[in-house]
């Protein structure tokens, strides 16, 4: 009886581990194209953001030693208007301290590319926003790293998936706009965001091919 009890307990433990492994796989599964489209296709109006100025502001704030810095939890968002835009948050895995995308995230990047060429999203441009969680690195180093990672995603979308570079605007915010402000060191703050940014100018849309002219019936002789 004792051996049977141990066997049953062992079976229960094995089943528990199997369930945990299944849950972990579900959490890391790549999103579907429709998941991404659903997050990005409810654009209403463009955010008033000067991207070159914002990049400069991020670097200046990240390297400035502020005497009365409120700390990462209370630090004000550097571009609060971005929160008004449709957003898809992607858990892209990079090699440590580099912009090199790990193979485990290739499928997610491919699904992002599939979404961006969906008919409902073709009229729009997008921000690729890099973030980094608070860590032992300086804020300046993390701002630079987040920009390099955003650039890396843009490059793959353009060079591998042939998305027009005019539709993609990479920007790194480093630690200056945490996604989970209550937990600055959380991995959630390292997520990369795709934001629906603005409508393409009408002239940038490919013109529809004109309908062929109807042929007139030949006159009978």
PDB file of C-alpha atoms in Angstrom:
ATOM      1  CA  UNK A   1       0.000   0.000   0.000  1.00  0.00           C
ATOM      2  CA  UNK A   2       2.826   2.371   0.854  1.00  0.00           C
ATOM      3  CA  UNK A   3       4.510   1.812  -2.503  1.00  0.00           C
ATOM      4  CA  UNK A   4       1.216   2.466  -4.243  1.00  0.00           C
ATOM      5  CA  UNK A   5       0.805   5.717  -2.311  1.00  0.00           C
ATOM      6  CA  UNK A   6       4.270   6.862  -3.307  1.00  0.00           C
ATOM      7  CA  UNK A   7       3.566   5.993  -6.916  1.00  0.00           C
ATOM      8  CA  UNK A   8       0.370   8.016  -6.891  1.00  0.00           C
ATOM      9  CA  UNK A   9       2.151  10.968  -5.310  1.00  0.00           C
ATOM     10  CA  UNK A  10       4.896  10.763  -7.917  1.00  0.00           C
ATOM     11  CA  UNK A  11       2.296  10.728 -10.678  1.00  0.00           C
ATOM     12  CA  UNK A  12       0.651  13.821  -9.175  1.00  0.00           C
ATOM     13  CA  UNK A  13       3.975  15.681  -9.044  1.00  0.00           C
ATOM     14  CA  UNK A  14       4.772  14.749 -12.648  1.00  0.00           C
ATOM     15  CA  UNK A  15       1.336  15.917 -13.742  1.00  0.00           C
ATOM     16  CA  UNK A  16       1.856  19.191 -11.873  1.00  0.00           C
ATOM     17  CA  UNK A  17       5.160  19.819 -13.659  1.00  0.00           C
ATOM     18  CA  UNK A  18       3.541  19.024 -17.002  1.00  0.00           C
ATOM     19  CA  UNK A  19       0.786  21.556 -16.344  1.00  0.00           C
ATOM     20  CA  UNK A  20       3.321  24.214 -15.332  1.00  0.00           C
ATOM     21  CA  UNK A  21       5.356  23.556 -18.464  1.00  0.00           C
ATOM     22  CA  UNK A  22       2.228  23.841 -20.589  1.00  0.00           C
ATOM     23  CA  UNK A  23       1.328  27.151 -18.945  1.00  0.00           C
ATOM     24  CA  UNK A  24       4.844  28.477 -19.557  1.00  0.00           C
ATOM     25  CA  UNK A  25       4.629  27.519 -23.230  1.00  0.00           C
ATOM     26  CA  UNK A  26       1.251  29.256 -23.518  1.00  0.00           C
ATOM     27  CA  UNK A  27       2.696  32.434 -22.021  1.00  0.00           C
ATOM     28  CA  UNK A  28       5.600  32.519 -24.487  1.00  0.00           C
ATOM     29  CA  UNK A  29       3.623  31.484 -27.570  1.00  0.00           C
ATOM     30  CA  UNK A  30       3.914  33.942 -30.450  1.00  0.00           C
ATOM     31  CA  UNK A  31       0.854  36.160 -30.927  1.00  0.00           C
ATOM     32  CA  UNK A  32      -1.254  35.623 -34.019  1.00  0.00           C
ATOM     33  CA  UNK A  33      -1.494  38.167 -36.819  1.00  0.00           C
ATOM     34  CA  UNK A  34      -5.109  38.831 -35.872  1.00  0.00           C
ATOM     35  CA  UNK A  35      -4.106  39.466 -32.237  1.00  0.00           C
ATOM     36  CA  UNK A  36      -1.769  42.213 -33.403  1.00  0.00           C
ATOM     37  CA  UNK A  37      -4.170  43.695 -35.950  1.00  0.00           C
ATOM     38  CA  UNK A  38      -6.874  43.813 -33.277  1.00  0.00           C
ATOM     39  CA  UNK A  39      -4.620  45.913 -31.038  1.00  0.00           C
ATOM     40  CA  UNK A  40      -3.516  48.331 -33.748  1.00  0.00           C
ATOM     41  CA  UNK A  41      -6.512  48.950 -36.012  1.00  0.00           C
ATOM     42  CA  UNK A  42      -8.528  51.389 -33.891  1.00  0.00           C
ATOM     43  CA  UNK A  43      -6.568  54.553 -34.693  1.00  0.00           C
ATOM     44  CA  UNK A  44      -8.406  57.836 -34.010  1.00  0.00           C
ATOM     45  CA  UNK A  45      -5.907  60.706 -34.163  1.00  0.00           C
ATOM     46  CA  UNK A  46      -2.158  61.199 -34.332  1.00  0.00           C
ATOM     47  CA  UNK A  47      -0.223  62.069 -31.202  1.00  0.00           C
ATOM     48  CA  UNK A  48       1.506  65.436 -31.220  1.00  0.00           C
ATOM     49  CA  UNK A  49       5.042  64.122 -30.896  1.00  0.00           C
ATOM     50  CA  UNK A  50       8.156  65.597 -32.500  1.00  0.00           C
ATOM     51  CA  UNK A  51      10.229  62.430 -32.869  1.00  0.00           C
ATOM     52  CA  UNK A  52      13.681  64.021 -33.466  1.00  0.00           C
ATOM     53  CA  UNK A  53      13.095  66.317 -30.479  1.00  0.00           C
ATOM     54  CA  UNK A  54      11.920  63.373 -28.348  1.00  0.00           C
ATOM     55  CA  UNK A  55      15.052  61.358 -29.168  1.00  0.00           C
ATOM     56  CA  UNK A  56      17.191  64.296 -28.097  1.00  0.00           C
ATOM     57  CA  UNK A  57      15.152  64.765 -24.928  1.00  0.00           C
ATOM     58  CA  UNK A  58      15.472  61.090 -23.990  1.00  0.00           C
ATOM     59  CA  UNK A  59      19.260  61.197 -24.235  1.00  0.00           C
ATOM     60  CA  UNK A  60      19.542  64.501 -22.391  1.00  0.00           C
ATOM     61  CA  UNK A  61      17.330  63.360 -19.542  1.00  0.00           C
ATOM     62  CA  UNK A  62      18.969  59.933 -19.330  1.00  0.00           C
ATOM     63  CA  UNK A  63      22.469  61.338 -18.890  1.00  0.00           C
ATOM     64  CA  UNK A  64      21.584  64.251 -16.630  1.00  0.00           C
ATOM     65  CA  UNK A  65      22.271  63.759 -12.949  1.00  0.00           C
ATOM     66  CA  UNK A  66      19.250  65.400 -11.336  1.00  0.00           C
ATOM     67  CA  UNK A  67      19.841  66.195  -7.670  1.00  0.00           C
ATOM     68  CA  UNK A  68      16.212  65.754  -6.732  1.00  0.00           C
ATOM     69  CA  UNK A  69      15.376  62.918  -9.124  1.00  0.00           C
ATOM     70  CA  UNK A  70      12.143  61.358  -7.776  1.00  0.00           C
ATOM     71  CA  UNK A  71      13.410  57.871  -8.643  1.00  0.00           C
ATOM     72  CA  UNK A  72      12.154  55.365 -11.202  1.00  0.00           C
ATOM     73  CA  UNK A  73       8.746  54.825  -9.573  1.00  0.00           C
ATOM     74  CA  UNK A  74       7.796  58.514  -9.538  1.00  0.00           C
ATOM     75  CA  UNK A  75       9.744  59.719 -12.568  1.00  0.00           C
ATOM     76  CA  UNK A  76       7.316  61.482 -14.964  1.00  0.00           C
ATOM     77  CA  UNK A  77       6.650  59.924 -18.361  1.00  0.00           C
ATOM     78  CA  UNK A  78       8.718  61.569 -21.052  1.00  0.00           C
ATOM     79  CA  UNK A  79       6.048  61.258 -23.780  1.00  0.00           C
ATOM     80  CA  UNK A  80       2.643  60.724 -22.118  1.00  0.00           C
ATOM     81  CA  UNK A  81       0.772  61.335 -25.398  1.00  0.00           C
ATOM     82  CA  UNK A  82       2.051  58.000 -26.716  1.00  0.00           C
ATOM     83  CA  UNK A  83      -0.285  56.271 -24.262  1.00  0.00           C
ATOM     84  CA  UNK A  84      -3.231  57.505 -26.367  1.00  0.00           C
ATOM     85  CA  UNK A  85      -2.144  55.527 -29.423  1.00  0.00           C
ATOM     86  CA  UNK A  86      -3.216  51.944 -30.252  1.00  0.00           C
ATOM     87  CA  UNK A  87      -0.412  49.707 -29.001  1.00  0.00           C
ATOM     88  CA  UNK A  88       0.797  46.145 -29.249  1.00  0.00           C
ATOM     89  CA  UNK A  89       3.357  45.141 -26.613  1.00  0.00           C
ATOM     90  CA  UNK A  90       5.749  42.430 -27.807  1.00  0.00           C
ATOM     91  CA  UNK A  91       8.018  40.328 -25.621  1.00  0.00           C
ATOM     92  CA  UNK A  92      11.018  40.250 -27.968  1.00  0.00           C
ATOM     93  CA  UNK A  93      14.046  38.398 -26.625  1.00  0.00           C
ATOM     94  CA  UNK A  94      17.465  39.940 -27.334  1.00  0.00           C
ATOM     95  CA  UNK A  95      20.946  38.747 -26.417  1.00  0.00           C
ATOM     96  CA  UNK A  96      22.040  40.411 -23.185  1.00  0.00           C
ATOM     97  CA  UNK A  97      23.044  44.067 -23.639  1.00  0.00           C
ATOM     98  CA  UNK A  98      22.816  43.819 -27.436  1.00  0.00           C
ATOM     99  CA  UNK A  99      20.271  44.504 -30.208  1.00  0.00           C
ATOM    100  CA  UNK A 100      20.647  40.914 -31.505  1.00  0.00           C
ATOM    101  CA  UNK A 101      17.230  39.243 -31.726  1.00  0.00           C
ATOM    102  CA  UNK A 102      17.136  35.713 -30.343  1.00  0.00           C
ATOM    103  CA  UNK A 103      15.731  32.939 -32.582  1.00  0.00           C
ATOM    104  CA  UNK A 104      12.898  32.331 -30.099  1.00  0.00           C
ATOM    105  CA  UNK A 105      11.437  35.711 -31.144  1.00  0.00           C
ATOM    106  CA  UNK A 106      11.730  35.336 -34.920  1.00  0.00           C
ATOM    107  CA  UNK A 107       8.147  34.096 -35.191  1.00  0.00           C
ATOM    108  CA  UNK A 108       6.810  37.076 -33.240  1.00  0.00           C
ATOM    109  CA  UNK A 109       8.648  39.504 -35.525  1.00  0.00           C
ATOM    110  CA  UNK A 110       7.227  37.665 -38.538  1.00  0.00           C
ATOM    111  CA  UNK A 111       3.699  37.956 -37.141  1.00  0.00           C
ATOM    112  CA  UNK A 112       4.223  41.708 -36.647  1.00  0.00           C
ATOM    113  CA  UNK A 113       5.240  41.965 -40.311  1.00  0.00           C
ATOM    114  CA  UNK A 114       2.140  40.004 -41.353  1.00  0.00           C
ATOM    115  CA  UNK A 115      -0.045  42.386 -39.351  1.00  0.00           C
ATOM    116  CA  UNK A 116       1.488  45.543 -40.818  1.00  0.00           C
ATOM    117  CA  UNK A 117       0.590  44.477 -44.360  1.00  0.00           C
ATOM    118  CA  UNK A 118      -2.987  43.586 -43.408  1.00  0.00           C
ATOM    119  CA  UNK A 119      -5.443  45.661 -45.461  1.00  0.00           C
ATOM    120  CA  UNK A 120      -6.805  47.477 -42.383  1.00  0.00           C
ATOM    121  CA  UNK A 121      -3.325  48.677 -41.363  1.00  0.00           C
ATOM    122  CA  UNK A 122      -1.838  49.576 -44.764  1.00  0.00           C
ATOM    123  CA  UNK A 123      -2.954  53.256 -44.524  1.00  0.00           C
ATOM    124  CA  UNK A 124      -0.882  53.880 -41.365  1.00  0.00           C
ATOM    125  CA  UNK A 125       2.628  54.545 -40.115  1.00  0.00           C
ATOM    126  CA  UNK A 126       3.942  53.003 -36.916  1.00  0.00           C
ATOM    127  CA  UNK A 127       6.310  53.718 -34.062  1.00  0.00           C
ATOM    128  CA  UNK A 128       8.668  50.959 -32.942  1.00  0.00           C
ATOM    129  CA  UNK A 129       9.339  51.879 -29.318  1.00  0.00           C
ATOM    130  CA  UNK A 130      12.173  50.303 -27.354  1.00  0.00           C
ATOM    131  CA  UNK A 131      12.178  50.167 -23.554  1.00  0.00           C
ATOM    132  CA  UNK A 132      14.583  48.768 -20.941  1.00  0.00           C
ATOM    133  CA  UNK A 133      13.815  47.818 -17.356  1.00  0.00           C
ATOM    134  CA  UNK A 134      15.754  49.459 -14.536  1.00  0.00           C
ATOM    135  CA  UNK A 135      18.984  47.534 -13.934  1.00  0.00           C
ATOM    136  CA  UNK A 136      22.634  47.951 -12.997  1.00  0.00           C
ATOM    137  CA  UNK A 137      23.393  49.867 -16.209  1.00  0.00           C
ATOM    138  CA  UNK A 138      23.227  53.648 -16.416  1.00  0.00           C
ATOM    139  CA  UNK A 139      20.075  55.277 -17.759  1.00  0.00           C
ATOM    140  CA  UNK A 140      22.137  56.654 -20.647  1.00  0.00           C
ATOM    141  CA  UNK A 141      23.383  53.172 -21.596  1.00  0.00           C
ATOM    142  CA  UNK A 142      19.839  51.832 -21.466  1.00  0.00           C
ATOM    143  CA  UNK A 143      18.519  54.694 -23.612  1.00  0.00           C
ATOM    144  CA  UNK A 144      21.150  53.894 -26.259  1.00  0.00           C
ATOM    145  CA  UNK A 145      20.403  50.155 -26.063  1.00  0.00           C
ATOM    146  CA  UNK A 146      16.653  50.697 -26.423  1.00  0.00           C
ATOM    147  CA  UNK A 147      17.219  52.792 -29.570  1.00  0.00           C
ATOM    148  CA  UNK A 148      19.509  50.147 -31.071  1.00  0.00           C
ATOM    149  CA  UNK A 149      16.905  47.460 -30.402  1.00  0.00           C
ATOM    150  CA  UNK A 150      14.117  49.517 -31.972  1.00  0.00           C
ATOM    151  CA  UNK A 151      16.401  50.120 -34.976  1.00  0.00           C
ATOM    152  CA  UNK A 152      17.102  46.371 -35.202  1.00  0.00           C
ATOM    153  CA  UNK A 153      13.400  45.510 -35.388  1.00  0.00           C
ATOM    154  CA  UNK A 154      12.867  48.208 -38.028  1.00  0.00           C
ATOM    155  CA  UNK A 155      15.770  46.825 -40.080  1.00  0.00           C
ATOM    156  CA  UNK A 156      14.375  43.275 -40.024  1.00  0.00           C
ATOM    157  CA  UNK A 157      10.890  44.461 -40.999  1.00  0.00           C
ATOM    158  CA  UNK A 158      12.329  46.490 -43.886  1.00  0.00           C
ATOM    159  CA  UNK A 159      15.089  44.190 -45.149  1.00  0.00           C
ATOM    160  CA  UNK A 160      13.530  40.773 -44.552  1.00  0.00           C
ATOM    161  CA  UNK A 161       9.804  41.455 -44.823  1.00  0.00           C
ATOM    162  CA  UNK A 162       9.947  44.417 -47.253  1.00  0.00           C
ATOM    163  CA  UNK A 163       7.822  46.774 -45.143  1.00  0.00           C
ATOM    164  CA  UNK A 164       8.250  50.332 -46.454  1.00  0.00           C
ATOM    165  CA  UNK A 165      10.744  52.262 -44.349  1.00  0.00           C
ATOM    166  CA  UNK A 166       8.422  55.288 -44.648  1.00  0.00           C
ATOM    167  CA  UNK A 167       5.892  53.471 -42.459  1.00  0.00           C
ATOM    168  CA  UNK A 168       8.261  52.698 -39.578  1.00  0.00           C
ATOM    169  CA  UNK A 169       9.743  55.106 -37.031  1.00  0.00           C
ATOM    170  CA  UNK A 170      12.015  53.530 -34.389  1.00  0.00           C
ATOM    171  CA  UNK A 171      12.585  55.317 -31.102  1.00  0.00           C
ATOM    172  CA  UNK A 172      14.187  54.169 -27.854  1.00  0.00           C
ATOM    173  CA  UNK A 173      12.834  55.464 -24.556  1.00  0.00           C
ATOM    174  CA  UNK A 174      15.130  53.468 -22.281  1.00  0.00           C
ATOM    175  CA  UNK A 175      13.988  53.866 -18.666  1.00  0.00           C
ATOM    176  CA  UNK A 176      12.199  57.152 -19.323  1.00  0.00           C
ATOM    177  CA  UNK A 177       8.703  55.707 -19.865  1.00  0.00           C
ATOM    178  CA  UNK A 178       8.181  52.507 -17.892  1.00  0.00           C
ATOM    179  CA  UNK A 179       5.303  50.287 -18.955  1.00  0.00           C
ATOM    180  CA  UNK A 180       4.945  49.104 -15.339  1.00  0.00           C
ATOM    181  CA  UNK A 181       5.872  52.140 -13.260  1.00  0.00           C
ATOM    182  CA  UNK A 182       5.152  50.401  -9.950  1.00  0.00           C
ATOM    183  CA  UNK A 183       7.824  47.761 -10.680  1.00  0.00           C
ATOM    184  CA  UNK A 184      10.758  49.399 -12.504  1.00  0.00           C
ATOM    185  CA  UNK A 185      12.839  46.190 -12.545  1.00  0.00           C
ATOM    186  CA  UNK A 186      10.007  44.052 -13.991  1.00  0.00           C
ATOM    187  CA  UNK A 187      10.674  42.311 -17.301  1.00  0.00           C
ATOM    188  CA  UNK A 188       7.441  43.918 -18.548  1.00  0.00           C
ATOM    189  CA  UNK A 189       9.406  47.171 -18.813  1.00  0.00           C
ATOM    190  CA  UNK A 190      11.685  45.573 -21.390  1.00  0.00           C
ATOM    191  CA  UNK A 191       8.868  44.946 -23.854  1.00  0.00           C
ATOM    192  CA  UNK A 192       8.977  46.475 -27.304  1.00  0.00           C
ATOM    193  CA  UNK A 193       5.911  48.383 -28.475  1.00  0.00           C
ATOM    194  CA  UNK A 194       4.365  48.840 -31.900  1.00  0.00           C
ATOM    195  CA  UNK A 195       2.148  51.952 -31.908  1.00  0.00           C
ATOM    196  CA  UNK A 196      -0.178  53.094 -34.702  1.00  0.00           C
ATOM    197  CA  UNK A 197       1.242  56.569 -35.189  1.00  0.00           C
ATOM    198  CA  UNK A 198      -0.388  58.428 -38.096  1.00  0.00           C
ATOM    199  CA  UNK A 199      -2.161  58.078 -41.413  1.00  0.00           C
ATOM    200  CA  UNK A 200      -0.057  58.020 -44.545  1.00  0.00           C
ATOM    201  CA  UNK A 201      -0.609  60.988 -46.851  1.00  0.00           C
ATOM    202  CA  UNK A 202      -3.143  60.142 -49.523  1.00  0.00           C
ATOM    203  CA  UNK A 203      -0.552  60.531 -52.284  1.00  0.00           C
ATOM    204  CA  UNK A 204       1.534  57.821 -50.614  1.00  0.00           C
ATOM    205  CA  UNK A 205      -1.199  55.247 -51.151  1.00  0.00           C
ATOM    206  CA  UNK A 206      -0.812  53.168 -54.306  1.00  0.00           C
ATOM    207  CA  UNK A 207      -3.323  54.360 -56.878  1.00  0.00           C
ATOM    208  CA  UNK A 208      -5.948  51.880 -57.902  1.00  0.00           C
ATOM    209  CA  UNK A 209      -5.569  50.687 -61.478  1.00  0.00           C
ATOM    210  CA  UNK A 210      -8.171  52.314 -63.756  1.00  0.00           C
ATOM    211  CA  UNK A 211     -10.906  50.016 -65.014  1.00  0.00           C
ATOM    212  CA  UNK A 212     -10.368  48.977 -68.639  1.00  0.00           C
ATOM    213  CA  UNK A 213     -12.509  50.939 -71.094  1.00  0.00           C
ATOM    214  CA  UNK A 214     -15.455  49.023 -72.476  1.00  0.00           C
ATOM    215  CA  UNK A 215     -14.963  48.071 -76.099  1.00  0.00           C
ATOM    216  CA  UNK A 216     -17.524  49.412 -78.541  1.00  0.00           C
ATOM    217  CA  UNK A 217     -19.224  46.751 -80.629  1.00  0.00           C
ATOM    218  CA  UNK A 218     -17.921  46.612 -84.177  1.00  0.00           C
ATOM    219  CA  UNK A 219     -20.179  48.182 -86.778  1.00  0.00           C
ATOM    220  CA  UNK A 220     -21.837  45.787 -89.105  1.00  0.00           C
ATOM    221  CA  UNK A 221     -20.982  46.319 -92.721  1.00  0.00           C
TER     222      UNK A 221
END
